[in-house]
Coordinates of C-alpha atoms and ligand atoms in Angstrom, one line a residue:
M1 CA 3.6 -70.4 75.7
E2 CA 6.4 -72.7 77.6
N3 CA 8.9 -74.1 75.4
T4 CA 8.2 -77.1 76.2
L5 CA 4.0 -77.0 74.7
G6 CA 6.3 -76.6 71.7
L7 CA 8.2 -80.2 71.5
E8 CA 4.7 -82.0 72.4
I9 CA 3.5 -79.9 70.0
I10 CA 5.5 -81.6 67.3
E11 CA 4.5 -84.6 68.3
V12 CA 1.2 -83.8 67.7
V13 CA 1.7 -83.5 64.6
E14 CA 3.8 -87.0 64.2
Q15 CA 1.0 -88.5 65.0
A16 CA -1.4 -87.2 62.9
A17 CA 1.4 -88.3 60.3
I18 CA 2.2 -91.2 61.1
A19 CA -1.7 -91.9 61.3
S20 CA -2.6 -90.4 58.4
A21 CA 0.2 -92.0 56.0
K22 CA -0.8 -95.6 56.8
W23 CA -3.2 -94.9 54.5
M24 CA -0.9 -93.1 51.7
G25 CA -2.2 -94.3 48.2
K26 CA -5.0 -96.5 49.1
G27 CA -7.3 -93.2 46.9
E28 CA -9.8 -93.4 50.7
K29 CA -8.9 -89.2 51.2
N30 CA -12.0 -89.6 53.9
I31 CA -10.0 -91.9 56.0
A32 CA -6.8 -90.5 55.5
D33 CA -7.7 -87.4 57.0
Q34 CA -10.0 -88.7 59.3
V35 CA -7.3 -91.3 61.0
A36 CA -4.7 -87.9 61.2
V37 CA -7.8 -85.7 62.9
E38 CA -8.4 -88.7 65.5
A39 CA -4.2 -89.4 66.1
M40 CA -4.2 -85.9 66.4
R41 CA -7.2 -84.7 68.9
E42 CA -5.8 -88.1 71.0
R43 CA -2.6 -86.3 71.4
M44 CA -3.8 -82.7 72.1
N45 CA -5.7 -84.5 74.4
K46 CA -2.9 -85.9 76.8
I47 CA -0.9 -82.0 76.3
H48 CA -1.2 -79.1 79.9
M49 CA -2.6 -77.0 78.0
R50 CA -6.2 -75.6 77.7
G51 CA -6.6 -75.3 74.0
R52 CA -10.2 -74.0 72.0
I53 CA -9.7 -75.4 68.1
V54 CA -10.5 -72.0 66.5
I55 CA -10.4 -73.7 62.3
G56 CA -10.4 -77.0 62.2
E57 CA -12.4 -79.3 60.9
G58 CA -15.5 -77.6 60.4
E59 CA -18.7 -76.9 61.8
R60 CA -20.3 -78.4 65.2
D61 CA -23.2 -80.3 63.8
D62 CA -21.1 -81.2 60.7
A63 CA -17.5 -82.4 62.4
P64 CA -17.1 -85.7 65.1
M65 CA -14.1 -84.2 66.3
L66 CA -11.2 -80.8 66.0
Y67 CA -14.3 -79.0 64.9
I68 CA -14.5 -75.3 65.7
G69 CA -15.2 -74.7 69.3
E70 CA -13.7 -78.4 70.9
E71 CA -11.6 -77.8 74.3
V72 CA -8.1 -79.9 73.1
G73 CA -6.0 -80.4 75.9
I74 CA -5.2 -82.7 78.9
C75 CA -8.7 -81.4 80.1
A76 CA -10.6 -82.6 77.3
N77 CA -10.1 -86.2 78.3
P78 CA -11.5 -88.0 81.3
E79 CA -8.7 -89.3 83.2
G80 CA -7.0 -85.9 83.1
K81 CA -9.7 -83.5 84.8
L82 CA -8.8 -85.3 87.6
Q83 CA -5.3 -84.6 87.4
C84 CA -5.3 -80.3 86.9
S85 CA -7.6 -77.8 86.9
P86 CA -8.8 -76.0 84.2
D87 CA -8.0 -72.9 85.2
E88 CA -4.6 -74.0 86.4
L89 CA -3.7 -74.3 82.9
I90 CA -2.7 -71.8 80.0
E91 CA -5.2 -71.4 77.3
I92 CA -4.8 -71.9 73.5
D93 CA -6.7 -71.0 70.5
I94 CA -5.2 -73.8 67.7
A95 CA -5.7 -73.9 64.0
V96 CA -5.7 -77.2 63.0
D97 CA -5.3 -79.4 59.0
P98 CA -4.6 -83.3 60.3
C99 CA -4.7 -83.9 56.7
E100 CA -3.4 -81.0 54.2
G101 CA -3.0 -82.1 51.1
T102 CA -5.9 -85.1 51.2
N103 CA -6.1 -86.3 48.1
L104 CA -2.2 -85.6 47.6
V105 CA -2.5 -88.8 51.1
A106 CA -4.6 -90.7 48.7
Y107 CA -3.1 -90.6 45.6
G108 CA 0.5 -91.1 46.8
Q109 CA 0.9 -87.5 45.7
P110 CA 4.1 -85.6 47.1
G111 CA 3.3 -81.7 49.5
S112 CA 0.6 -84.0 51.7
M113 CA 1.5 -82.3 55.3
A114 CA 0.0 -82.4 59.0
V115 CA 0.0 -79.2 60.5
L116 CA -1.7 -76.8 63.0
A117 CA -0.7 -73.4 63.7
I118 CA -1.0 -72.4 68.5
S119 CA -1.3 -68.6 69.6
E120 CA -2.1 -67.5 73.1
K121 CA -6.2 -66.7 72.5
G122 CA -7.3 -64.0 70.5
G123 CA -3.8 -65.0 67.9
L124 CA -5.1 -66.3 65.2
F125 CA -8.1 -65.1 63.1
A126 CA -10.7 -67.5 63.0
A127 CA -11.2 -67.3 59.2
P128 CA -14.8 -68.7 58.8
D129 CA -14.6 -71.8 55.5
F130 CA -14.7 -69.4 52.6
Y131 CA -11.9 -68.8 50.2
M132 CA -8.6 -66.7 50.4
K133 CA -6.8 -64.9 47.9
K134 CA -3.0 -65.8 48.8
L135 CA 0.3 -63.8 48.0
A136 CA 2.9 -64.7 50.1
A137 CA 6.6 -64.9 49.5
P138 CA 10.4 -64.4 50.8
P139 CA 11.8 -62.4 53.1
A140 CA 13.2 -60.1 51.2
A141 CA 10.9 -58.9 49.6
K142 CA 7.9 -58.8 52.3
G143 CA 6.3 -55.7 53.3
K144 CA 7.5 -55.1 49.1
V145 CA 5.2 -57.0 47.0
D146 CA 1.3 -55.8 47.5
I147 CA -1.6 -58.5 46.8
N148 CA -3.3 -55.3 45.6
K149 CA -1.1 -54.3 43.1
S150 CA -0.8 -56.9 39.9
A151 CA 1.2 -60.1 39.7
T152 CA 2.5 -58.5 36.7
E153 CA 4.2 -55.1 39.0
N154 CA 4.8 -57.6 41.9
L155 CA 6.9 -60.2 39.2
K156 CA 8.7 -56.8 38.8
I157 CA 9.5 -56.2 42.8
L158 CA 9.7 -59.8 43.6
S159 CA 12.6 -59.4 40.3
E160 CA 14.6 -56.7 42.3
C161 CA 14.5 -57.6 46.6
L162 CA 15.6 -61.5 45.0
D163 CA 18.0 -60.6 42.2
R164 CA 17.1 -62.7 40.6
S165 CA 16.3 -62.2 36.1
I166 CA 12.1 -62.8 35.7
E167 CA 12.9 -65.5 33.9
E168 CA 14.4 -67.2 36.8
L169 CA 11.5 -66.8 39.2
V170 CA 8.6 -69.4 39.2
I171 CA 5.2 -69.3 41.3
V172 CA 3.4 -71.5 42.9
V173 CA -0.4 -71.5 41.8
M174 CA -3.4 -74.3 42.2
K175 CA -4.3 -75.1 38.5
R176 CA -7.8 -74.1 39.1
E177 CA -9.8 -72.7 36.0
R178 CA -10.2 -69.4 38.2
H179 CA -6.6 -68.7 37.3
N180 CA -6.5 -69.7 34.1
D181 CA -6.1 -65.7 33.8
L182 CA -3.1 -65.2 36.3
I183 CA -1.5 -68.2 35.3
K184 CA -1.7 -66.4 31.7
E185 CA -0.3 -63.0 32.8
I186 CA 2.4 -64.1 34.8
R187 CA 3.8 -66.8 32.4
E188 CA 3.4 -63.5 29.6
A189 CA 5.4 -61.5 32.5
G190 CA 8.4 -64.0 31.6
A191 CA 7.8 -66.1 34.9
R192 CA 7.7 -70.0 35.0
V193 CA 4.1 -70.7 36.6
Q194 CA 4.3 -74.4 39.1
L195 CA 0.8 -75.9 39.4
I196 CA 0.2 -78.1 42.2
S197 CA -3.3 -79.9 42.9
D198 CA -3.1 -79.6 46.3
G199 CA -1.7 -77.6 49.3
D200 CA -1.3 -74.7 49.3
V201 CA 0.0 -74.6 53.1
G202 CA 3.3 -75.9 52.1
A203 CA 3.7 -74.2 49.1
A204 CA 3.4 -70.3 50.8
V205 CA 6.0 -71.9 53.4
S206 CA 8.5 -72.9 50.8
C207 CA 8.5 -69.1 49.3
G208 CA 9.8 -68.6 53.7
F209 CA 13.4 -70.5 52.7
A210 CA 15.8 -69.8 49.6
G211 CA 16.9 -73.7 48.3
T212 CA 12.9 -74.6 47.6
N213 CA 12.8 -72.8 43.6
I214 CA 9.3 -71.4 44.7
H215 CA 9.5 -67.6 44.6
A216 CA 6.2 -67.3 45.3
L217 CA 2.3 -68.0 46.0
M218 CA -0.9 -66.6 44.5
G219 CA -3.8 -66.8 43.8
I220 CA -7.0 -68.1 45.7
G221 CA -6.8 -71.0 48.5
A222 CA -9.4 -71.6 51.6
A223 CA -8.9 -69.2 54.2
P224 CA -7.8 -71.2 57.3
E225 CA -5.5 -72.8 55.1
G226 CA -4.4 -69.2 54.8
V227 CA -4.6 -68.4 58.8
I228 CA -2.4 -71.2 59.5
S229 CA 0.3 -70.3 56.5
A230 CA 0.4 -67.0 57.7
A231 CA 0.7 -68.3 61.4
A232 CA 4.4 -69.7 59.5
M233 CA 5.2 -66.6 57.9
R234 CA 4.8 -64.7 60.6
A235 CA 7.2 -66.8 62.8
F236 CA 9.5 -66.6 59.8
G237 CA 9.5 -63.4 58.1
G238 CA 7.9 -63.7 55.3
H239 CA 6.2 -61.8 53.4
F240 CA 2.0 -63.7 53.9
Q241 CA -1.0 -61.8 52.8
G242 CA -5.0 -62.5 52.4
Q243 CA -7.3 -61.3 50.8
L244 CA -10.9 -63.1 51.9
I245 CA -13.2 -64.4 48.5
Y246 CA -17.1 -64.9 48.8
D247 CA -18.8 -64.9 46.3
P248 CA -19.7 -68.5 45.1
A249 CA -18.9 -67.4 41.6
I250 CA -14.9 -65.8 40.9
V251 CA -14.4 -69.9 42.8
K252 CA -17.5 -72.4 41.2
T253 CA -16.4 -74.7 43.2
G254 CA -19.9 -74.3 45.0
L255 CA -18.3 -74.7 48.3
I256 CA -19.0 -71.4 49.8
G257 CA -22.9 -71.8 50.1
E258 CA -25.1 -69.2 47.1
S259 CA -24.9 -66.0 47.3
K260 CA -22.3 -63.3 47.9
E261 CA -24.5 -61.1 49.8
A262 CA -25.2 -64.2 52.5
N263 CA -21.6 -64.5 52.6
I264 CA -21.5 -60.6 53.2
D265 CA -24.1 -61.7 55.9
R266 CA -22.0 -64.0 57.3
L267 CA -19.0 -62.7 57.8
K268 CA -21.2 -59.9 59.8
S269 CA -23.0 -62.1 61.9
M270 CA -18.4 -63.0 62.9
N271 CA -18.1 -58.8 63.4
I272 CA -15.7 -58.9 60.4
T273 CA -17.3 -56.5 59.0
D274 CA -15.1 -55.5 55.4
P275 CA -15.4 -58.7 53.9
D276 CA -12.9 -57.0 51.1
K277 CA -9.8 -55.8 53.8
V278 CA -7.0 -57.4 53.3
Y279 CA -4.5 -58.9 56.1
D280 CA -1.2 -59.1 56.5
A281 CA 0.5 -61.7 58.3
H282 CA 0.9 -60.5 61.7
E283 CA -3.5 -58.9 61.4
L284 CA -4.2 -63.0 60.4
A285 CA -2.0 -64.3 63.4
S286 CA -1.3 -61.4 65.7
G287 CA -0.5 -63.0 69.0
E288 CA 1.8 -62.4 70.8
T289 CA 4.3 -66.1 70.7
V290 CA 2.9 -67.9 67.4
L291 CA 4.3 -71.2 66.9
F292 CA 3.6 -73.5 63.6
A293 CA 4.1 -77.3 63.2
A294 CA 3.8 -79.2 60.1
C295 CA 4.7 -83.0 60.3
G296 CA 5.4 -84.6 56.3
I297 CA 3.0 -87.5 54.7
T298 CA 4.1 -87.4 52.0
S299 CA 7.5 -85.7 51.0
G300 CA 7.7 -82.5 49.0
N301 CA 10.0 -79.3 48.8
L302 CA 10.2 -78.9 52.9
M303 CA 9.9 -82.0 54.8
Q304 CA 10.6 -86.1 54.5
G305 CA 7.2 -87.9 54.3
V306 CA 6.9 -90.3 56.7
R307 CA 8.9 -93.6 55.6
F308 CA 7.8 -97.6 57.7
F309 CA 10.3 -99.4 58.9
H310 CA 9.8 -103.0 61.2
G311 CA 8.9 -101.3 64.0
G312 CA 8.6 -98.0 63.8
A313 CA 9.1 -95.5 61.7
R314 CA 10.7 -91.8 61.1
T315 CA 9.3 -88.9 60.9
Q316 CA 10.5 -85.6 60.0
S317 CA 9.2 -81.9 60.7
L318 CA 9.3 -78.1 61.1
V319 CA 8.2 -76.5 64.2
I320 CA 8.9 -72.1 63.3
S321 CA 8.9 -70.3 66.5
T322 CA 8.1 -66.8 67.4
Q323 CA 8.7 -67.0 70.9
S324 CA 12.2 -69.7 70.4
K325 CA 13.0 -67.1 67.3
T326 CA 13.9 -70.8 65.3
A327 CA 13.1 -72.9 62.4
R328 CA 13.1 -76.5 63.8
F329 CA 13.6 -79.1 61.4
V330 CA 13.4 -82.1 63.6
D331 CA 13.7 -85.5 62.2
T332 CA 11.8 -88.9 65.1
I333 CA 13.0 -92.5 64.8
H334 CA 9.6 -93.3 66.5
M335 CA 10.3 -97.3 68.0
N336 CA 7.3 -99.1 68.4
E337 CA 9.2 -102.1 68.3
Q338 CA 12.5 -102.9 69.5
P339 CA 13.6 -103.0 65.9
K340 CA 16.1 -105.0 64.4
V341 CA 18.0 -102.3 62.8
V342 CA 17.6 -98.1 62.9
Q343 CA 19.7 -95.8 60.3
L344 CA 21.6 -93.1 61.2
H345 CA 20.0 -90.4 58.0
Ligands
LIG401 O1 -5.6 -78.9 49.0 C1 -5.1 -78.1 50.1 C2 -6.0 -79.2 50.9 O2 -6.7 -78.8 51.9 P1 -7.5 -80.3 52.3 O3 -9.2 -80.0 51.8 O4 -6.7 -79.9 53.9 O5 -7.6 -81.8 51.4 C3 -6.0 -76.6 50.3 O6 -4.4 -76.6 50.6 C4 -5.8 -75.8 50.0 O7 -5.9 -74.2 50.0 C5 -7.4 -75.4 49.1 O8 -8.4 -76.9 50.1 C6 -7.8 -75.5 48.5 O9 -7.5 -74.6 47.1 C7 -9.4 -75.9 47.5 O10 -9.7 -75.3 46.3 P2 -10.8 -76.0 45.6 O11 -10.0 -77.6 46.1 O12 -10.9 -75.2 44.6 O13 -11.8 -76.0 46.5
MN402 MN1 -6.9 -78.1 53.8
MN403 MN1 -7.4 -80.8 56.1

């Protein structure tokens, strides 16, 4: 994938973040999500690519756009069709979460972002809309911690890898009933727990950077977000493992169907014959070229949120690419009209 695609992809997450940020604090999570979806799709449909949504807003029959399987890019755009023929274009798979942390945007809370991952066709695991047990950790612990070990064992390993006492470690866990035992175990081992209500993509990627005061993500989140997190950690050399959770009794949210058996059958129909398999970042984001892009909607550990000023907006994005082997922070001033003042910082 040419680097130019990477630069256009930044605009995709910037536009989604700007659209969603206009709804920050208004208590309307579905609108904050919808406007991000529309803005992301509109900008994607200007890019000379032949994109396919492999992780999106849902199955075709329950998501009006950015549904799983939707073709995006210049050829999906009626005017664009005239400008090119599909077989001239690079085929890529795209995992999107136009508004990751819809609740966070609706209630003006930190850490929401517009996010996506791309790879060449077949390069991203098309995770079903189930849950995923996740373990994310810094590059220094890559391959040393293991999702099959207990939290206590992993904390000891993390402590050695990071040369930090267990008491200094901060572990992010989503504040959910399913995590009560995990939270208790982490605290009893002596580490500290940062509970989050939503947004485990940002938490996972924060593990990749020193200075975030986040040393691991543990617990169960959504599987689609797990693939997007894995793409970032793959590009960054961080540790990420994921294991599908398909038993409704474990997550207790009523969002993944009636029964474990029915979910196992659904996985089989997706050629996932070992439902308990543990995937690492290279299996979840297996493409030769993987690119992760996120733009802050509300400010968080990694990026500033969208700041509006008279005549425009300012955004901060993070793009991590296996191709250029870079993690780029992109600070963009969007000038819709001639602004009276353009701040340097
Ligand atoms: O918290 C999240 C919100 O995602 P979104 O729906 O795009 O705003 C994600 O980061 C989480 O991975 C996931 O949605 C959450 O863990 C699902 O758990 P639950 O809320 O218990 O269903
Ligand atoms: Mn999400
Ligand atoms: Mn979302």
